[in-house]
PDB file of C-alpha atoms in Angstrom:
ATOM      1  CA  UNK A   1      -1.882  10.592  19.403  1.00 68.00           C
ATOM      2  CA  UNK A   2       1.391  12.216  20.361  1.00 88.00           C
ATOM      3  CA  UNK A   3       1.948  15.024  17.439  1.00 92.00           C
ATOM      4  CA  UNK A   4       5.521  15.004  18.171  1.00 93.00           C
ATOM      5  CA  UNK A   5       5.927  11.468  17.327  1.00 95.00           C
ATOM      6  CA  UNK A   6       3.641  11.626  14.363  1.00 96.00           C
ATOM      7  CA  UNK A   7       5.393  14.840  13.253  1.00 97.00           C
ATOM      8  CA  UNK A   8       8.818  12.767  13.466  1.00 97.00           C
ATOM      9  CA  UNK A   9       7.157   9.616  11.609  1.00 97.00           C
ATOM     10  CA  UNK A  10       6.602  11.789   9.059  1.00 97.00           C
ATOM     11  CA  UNK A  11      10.062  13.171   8.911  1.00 97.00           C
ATOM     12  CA  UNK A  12      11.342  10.009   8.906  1.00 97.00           C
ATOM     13  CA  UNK A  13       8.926   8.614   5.927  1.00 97.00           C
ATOM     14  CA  UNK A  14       9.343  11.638   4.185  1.00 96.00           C
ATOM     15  CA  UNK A  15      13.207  11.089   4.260  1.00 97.00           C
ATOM     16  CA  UNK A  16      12.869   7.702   3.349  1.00 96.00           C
ATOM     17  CA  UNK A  17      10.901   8.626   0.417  1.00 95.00           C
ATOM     18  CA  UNK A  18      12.871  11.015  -0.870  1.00 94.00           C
ATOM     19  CA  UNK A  19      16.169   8.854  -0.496  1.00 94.00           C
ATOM     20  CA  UNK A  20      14.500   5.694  -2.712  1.00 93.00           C
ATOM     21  CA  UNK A  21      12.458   8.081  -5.067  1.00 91.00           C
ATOM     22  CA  UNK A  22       9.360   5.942  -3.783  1.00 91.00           C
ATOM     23  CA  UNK A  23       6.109   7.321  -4.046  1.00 89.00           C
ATOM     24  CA  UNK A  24       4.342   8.834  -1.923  1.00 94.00           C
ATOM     25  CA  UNK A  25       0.899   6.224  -0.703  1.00 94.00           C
ATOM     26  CA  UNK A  26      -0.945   8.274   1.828  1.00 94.00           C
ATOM     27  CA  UNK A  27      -2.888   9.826  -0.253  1.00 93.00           C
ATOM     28  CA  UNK A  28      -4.357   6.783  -1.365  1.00 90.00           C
ATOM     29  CA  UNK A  29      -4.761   4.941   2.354  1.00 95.00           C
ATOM     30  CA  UNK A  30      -6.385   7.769   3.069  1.00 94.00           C
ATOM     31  CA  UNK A  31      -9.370   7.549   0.439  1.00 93.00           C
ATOM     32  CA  UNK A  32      -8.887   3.621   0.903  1.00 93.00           C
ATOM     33  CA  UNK A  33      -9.573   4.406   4.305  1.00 95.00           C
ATOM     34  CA  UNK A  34     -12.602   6.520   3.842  1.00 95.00           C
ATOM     35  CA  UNK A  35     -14.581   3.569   1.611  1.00 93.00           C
ATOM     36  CA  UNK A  36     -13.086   1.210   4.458  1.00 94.00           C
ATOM     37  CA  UNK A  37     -15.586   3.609   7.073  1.00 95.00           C
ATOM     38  CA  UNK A  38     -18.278   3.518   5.208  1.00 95.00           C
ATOM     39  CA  UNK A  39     -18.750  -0.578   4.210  1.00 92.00           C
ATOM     40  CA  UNK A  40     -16.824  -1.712   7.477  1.00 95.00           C
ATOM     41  CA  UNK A  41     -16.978   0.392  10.403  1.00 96.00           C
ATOM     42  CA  UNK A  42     -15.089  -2.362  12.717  1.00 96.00           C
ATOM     43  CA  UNK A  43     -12.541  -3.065   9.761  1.00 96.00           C
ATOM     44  CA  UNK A  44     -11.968   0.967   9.834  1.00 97.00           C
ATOM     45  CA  UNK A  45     -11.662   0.781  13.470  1.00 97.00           C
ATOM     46  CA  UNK A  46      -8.994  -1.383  13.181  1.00 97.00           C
ATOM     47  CA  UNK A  47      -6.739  -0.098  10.833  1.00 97.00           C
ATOM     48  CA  UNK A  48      -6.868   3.431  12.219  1.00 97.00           C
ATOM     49  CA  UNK A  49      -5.596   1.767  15.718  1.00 97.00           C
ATOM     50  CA  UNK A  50      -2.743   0.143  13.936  1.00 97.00           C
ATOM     51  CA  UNK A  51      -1.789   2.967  12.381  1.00 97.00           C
ATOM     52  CA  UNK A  52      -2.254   5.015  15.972  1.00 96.00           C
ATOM     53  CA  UNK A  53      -0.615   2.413  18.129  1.00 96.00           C
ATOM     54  CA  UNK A  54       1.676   0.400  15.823  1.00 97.00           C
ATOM     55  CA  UNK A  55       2.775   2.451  12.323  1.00 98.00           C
ATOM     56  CA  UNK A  56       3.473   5.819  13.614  1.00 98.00           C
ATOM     57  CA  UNK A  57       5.249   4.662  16.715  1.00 97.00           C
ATOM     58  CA  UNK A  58       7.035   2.136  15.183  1.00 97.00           C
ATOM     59  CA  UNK A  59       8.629   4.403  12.609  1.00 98.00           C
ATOM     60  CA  UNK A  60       8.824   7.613  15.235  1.00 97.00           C
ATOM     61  CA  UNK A  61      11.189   5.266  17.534  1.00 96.00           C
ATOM     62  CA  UNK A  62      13.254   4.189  14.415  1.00 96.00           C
ATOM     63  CA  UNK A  63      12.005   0.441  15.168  1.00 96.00           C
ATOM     64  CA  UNK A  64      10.481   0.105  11.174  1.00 96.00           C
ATOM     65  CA  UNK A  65      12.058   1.284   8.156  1.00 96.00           C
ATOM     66  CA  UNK A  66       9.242   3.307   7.077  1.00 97.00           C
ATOM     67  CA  UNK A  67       8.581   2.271   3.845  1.00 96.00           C
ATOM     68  CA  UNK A  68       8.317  -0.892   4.413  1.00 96.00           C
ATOM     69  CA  UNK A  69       6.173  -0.385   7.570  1.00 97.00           C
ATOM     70  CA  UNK A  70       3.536   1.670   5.233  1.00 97.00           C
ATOM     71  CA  UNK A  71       3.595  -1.009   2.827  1.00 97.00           C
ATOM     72  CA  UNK A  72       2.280  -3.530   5.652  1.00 97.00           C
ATOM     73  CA  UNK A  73       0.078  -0.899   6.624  1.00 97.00           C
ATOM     74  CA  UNK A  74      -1.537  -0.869   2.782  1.00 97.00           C
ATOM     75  CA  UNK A  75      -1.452  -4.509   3.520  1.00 97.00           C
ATOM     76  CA  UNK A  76      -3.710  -4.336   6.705  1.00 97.00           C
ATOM     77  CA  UNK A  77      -6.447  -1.989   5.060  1.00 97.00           C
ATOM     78  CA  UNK A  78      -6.645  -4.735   1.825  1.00 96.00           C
ATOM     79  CA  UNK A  79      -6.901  -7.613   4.250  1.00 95.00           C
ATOM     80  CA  UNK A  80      -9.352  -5.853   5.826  1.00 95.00           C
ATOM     81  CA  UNK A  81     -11.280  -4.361   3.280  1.00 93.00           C
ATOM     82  CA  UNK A  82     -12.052  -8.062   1.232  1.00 93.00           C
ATOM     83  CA  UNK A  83     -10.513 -11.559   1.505  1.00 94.00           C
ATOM     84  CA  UNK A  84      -7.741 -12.510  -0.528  1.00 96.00           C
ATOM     85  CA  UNK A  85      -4.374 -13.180  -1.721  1.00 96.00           C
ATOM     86  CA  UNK A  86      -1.895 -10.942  -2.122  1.00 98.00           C
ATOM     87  CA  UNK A  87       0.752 -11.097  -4.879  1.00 98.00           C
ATOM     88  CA  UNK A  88       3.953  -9.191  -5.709  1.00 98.00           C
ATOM     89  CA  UNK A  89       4.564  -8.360  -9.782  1.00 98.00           C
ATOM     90  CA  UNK A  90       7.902  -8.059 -10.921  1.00 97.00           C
ATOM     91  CA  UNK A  91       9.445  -6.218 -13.669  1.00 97.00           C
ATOM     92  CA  UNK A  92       8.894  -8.667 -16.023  1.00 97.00           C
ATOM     93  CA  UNK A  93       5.196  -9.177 -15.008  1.00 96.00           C
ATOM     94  CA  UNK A  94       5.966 -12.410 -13.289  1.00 97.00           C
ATOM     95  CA  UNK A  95       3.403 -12.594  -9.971  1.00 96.00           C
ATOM     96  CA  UNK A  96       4.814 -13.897  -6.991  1.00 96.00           C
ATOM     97  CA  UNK A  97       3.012 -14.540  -3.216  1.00 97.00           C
ATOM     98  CA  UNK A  98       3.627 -11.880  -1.022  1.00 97.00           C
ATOM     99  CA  UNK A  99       6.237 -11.983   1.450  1.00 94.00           C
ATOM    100  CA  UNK A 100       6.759  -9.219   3.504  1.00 91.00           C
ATOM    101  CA  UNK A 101      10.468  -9.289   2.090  1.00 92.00           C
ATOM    102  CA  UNK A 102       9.251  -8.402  -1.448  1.00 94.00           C
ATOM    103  CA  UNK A 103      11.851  -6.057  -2.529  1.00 94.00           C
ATOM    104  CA  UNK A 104      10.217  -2.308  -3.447  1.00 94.00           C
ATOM    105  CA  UNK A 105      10.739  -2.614  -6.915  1.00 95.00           C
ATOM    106  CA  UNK A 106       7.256  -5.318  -7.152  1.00 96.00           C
ATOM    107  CA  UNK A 107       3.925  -3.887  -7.761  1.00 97.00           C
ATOM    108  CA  UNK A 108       2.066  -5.458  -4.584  1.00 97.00           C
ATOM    109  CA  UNK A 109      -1.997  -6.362  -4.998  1.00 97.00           C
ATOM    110  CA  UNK A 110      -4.210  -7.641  -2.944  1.00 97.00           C
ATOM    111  CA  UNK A 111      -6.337 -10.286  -5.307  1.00 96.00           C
ATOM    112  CA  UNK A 112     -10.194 -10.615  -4.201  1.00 95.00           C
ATOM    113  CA  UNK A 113     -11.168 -14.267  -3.883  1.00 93.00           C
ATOM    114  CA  UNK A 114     -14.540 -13.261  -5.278  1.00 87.00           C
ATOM    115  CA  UNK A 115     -15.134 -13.430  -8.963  1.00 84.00           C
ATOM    116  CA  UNK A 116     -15.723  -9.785 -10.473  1.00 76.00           C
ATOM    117  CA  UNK A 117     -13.893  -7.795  -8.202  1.00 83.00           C
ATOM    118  CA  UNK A 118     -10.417  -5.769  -8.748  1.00 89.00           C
ATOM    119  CA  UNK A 119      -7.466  -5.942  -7.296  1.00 94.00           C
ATOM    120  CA  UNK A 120      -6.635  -3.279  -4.394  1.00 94.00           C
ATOM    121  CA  UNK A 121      -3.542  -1.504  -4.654  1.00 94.00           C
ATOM    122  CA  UNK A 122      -1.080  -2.381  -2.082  1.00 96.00           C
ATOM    123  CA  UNK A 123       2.251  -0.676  -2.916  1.00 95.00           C
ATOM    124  CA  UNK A 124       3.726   0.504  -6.298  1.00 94.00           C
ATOM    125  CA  UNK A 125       7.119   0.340  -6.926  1.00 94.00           C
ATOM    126  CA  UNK A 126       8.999   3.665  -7.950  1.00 93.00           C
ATOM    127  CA  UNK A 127       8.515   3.156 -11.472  1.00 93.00           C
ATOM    128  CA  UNK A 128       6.410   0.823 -13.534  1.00 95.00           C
ATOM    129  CA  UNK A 129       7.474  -1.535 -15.794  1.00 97.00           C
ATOM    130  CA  UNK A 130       5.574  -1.925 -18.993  1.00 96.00           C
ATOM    131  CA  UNK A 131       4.578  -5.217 -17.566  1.00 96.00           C
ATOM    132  CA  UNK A 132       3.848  -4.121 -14.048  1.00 97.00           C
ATOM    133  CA  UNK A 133       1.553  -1.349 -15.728  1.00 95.00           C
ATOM    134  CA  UNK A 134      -0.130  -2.971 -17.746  1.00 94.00           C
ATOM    135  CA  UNK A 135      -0.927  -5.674 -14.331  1.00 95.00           C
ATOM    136  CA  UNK A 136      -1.796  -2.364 -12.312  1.00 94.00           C
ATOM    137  CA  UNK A 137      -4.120  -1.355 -15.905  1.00 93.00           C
ATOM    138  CA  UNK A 138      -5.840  -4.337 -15.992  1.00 92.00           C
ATOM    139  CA  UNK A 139      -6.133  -5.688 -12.417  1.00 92.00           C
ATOM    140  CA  UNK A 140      -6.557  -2.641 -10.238  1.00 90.00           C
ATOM    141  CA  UNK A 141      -7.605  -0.110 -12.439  1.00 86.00           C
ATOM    142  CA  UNK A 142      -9.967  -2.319 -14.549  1.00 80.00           C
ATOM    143  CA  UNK A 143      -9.060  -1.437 -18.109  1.00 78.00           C
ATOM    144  CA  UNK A 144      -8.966  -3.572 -20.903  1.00 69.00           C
ATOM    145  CA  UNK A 145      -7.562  -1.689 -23.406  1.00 67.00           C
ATOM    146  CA  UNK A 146      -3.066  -1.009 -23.749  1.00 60.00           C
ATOM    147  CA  UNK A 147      -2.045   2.504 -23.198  1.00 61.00           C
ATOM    148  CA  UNK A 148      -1.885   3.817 -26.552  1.00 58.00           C
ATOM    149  CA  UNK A 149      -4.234   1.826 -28.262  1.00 49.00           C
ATOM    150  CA  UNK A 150      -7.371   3.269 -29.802  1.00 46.00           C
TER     151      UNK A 150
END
């Protein structure tokens, strides 16, 4: 990959990020991405050659707004990593299907269709709701008891 067009992608994320007092989800498509390599090699595959030949240029030629285009990226590596539905939470807790027009503020999962597993983290908004936390709490994080509580 080019590292002067990954070094402006990431200028132009960073900017981005810093204008809408998002947060910051590399961190966690990176570790996403590392589980992703070891269950689903060809799943992995994929997502790093989106990110390679779609994401970075994408946002490097100022064709994506970047936070959006990371939030389809999250997108890609749930898809990819189980089958699903994906859902964005609103302030008041109310889940809506995901469109790819969700505004930032929604807490976006990615819902398993099997029985038993959690939800995968898609985007979070810049800050939580009480309702959107306790959605993230429960769904993605898999706990059962309020923040607070004994």
């Amino acid at each position: 990959m080019d590292e002067a067009l990954r070094k402006e992608a990431d200028r132009r994320f960073e900017a981005a990020l810093g204008k809408s007092g998002s947060r910051d989800p590399r961190d966690f498509y990176r570790k996403a991405l590392r589980e992703l390599r070891e269950v689903d090699p060809g799943g992995y595959s994929r997502a790093v050659s989106h990110f390679q030949d779609v994401l970075v240029p994408s946002i490097a030629n100022g064709e994506s707004e970047p936070l959006w285009a990371w939030r389809e990226y999250g997108l890609l590596i749930a898809e990819v990593t189980v089958s699903g539905r994906t859902v964005a939470i609103d302030e008041t807790g109310l889940s809506h299907p995901f469109d790819s027009d969700a505004p930032m503020d929604r807490l976006v999962l990615h819902l398993p269709h099997a029985k038993g597993g959690r939800a995968i983290l898609v985007s979070l908004p810049p800050t939580l709701s009480p309702a959107q936390r306790a959605a993230h709490d429960l769904l993605a994080a898999g706990k059962h008891r309020l923040r607070g509580s004994g």
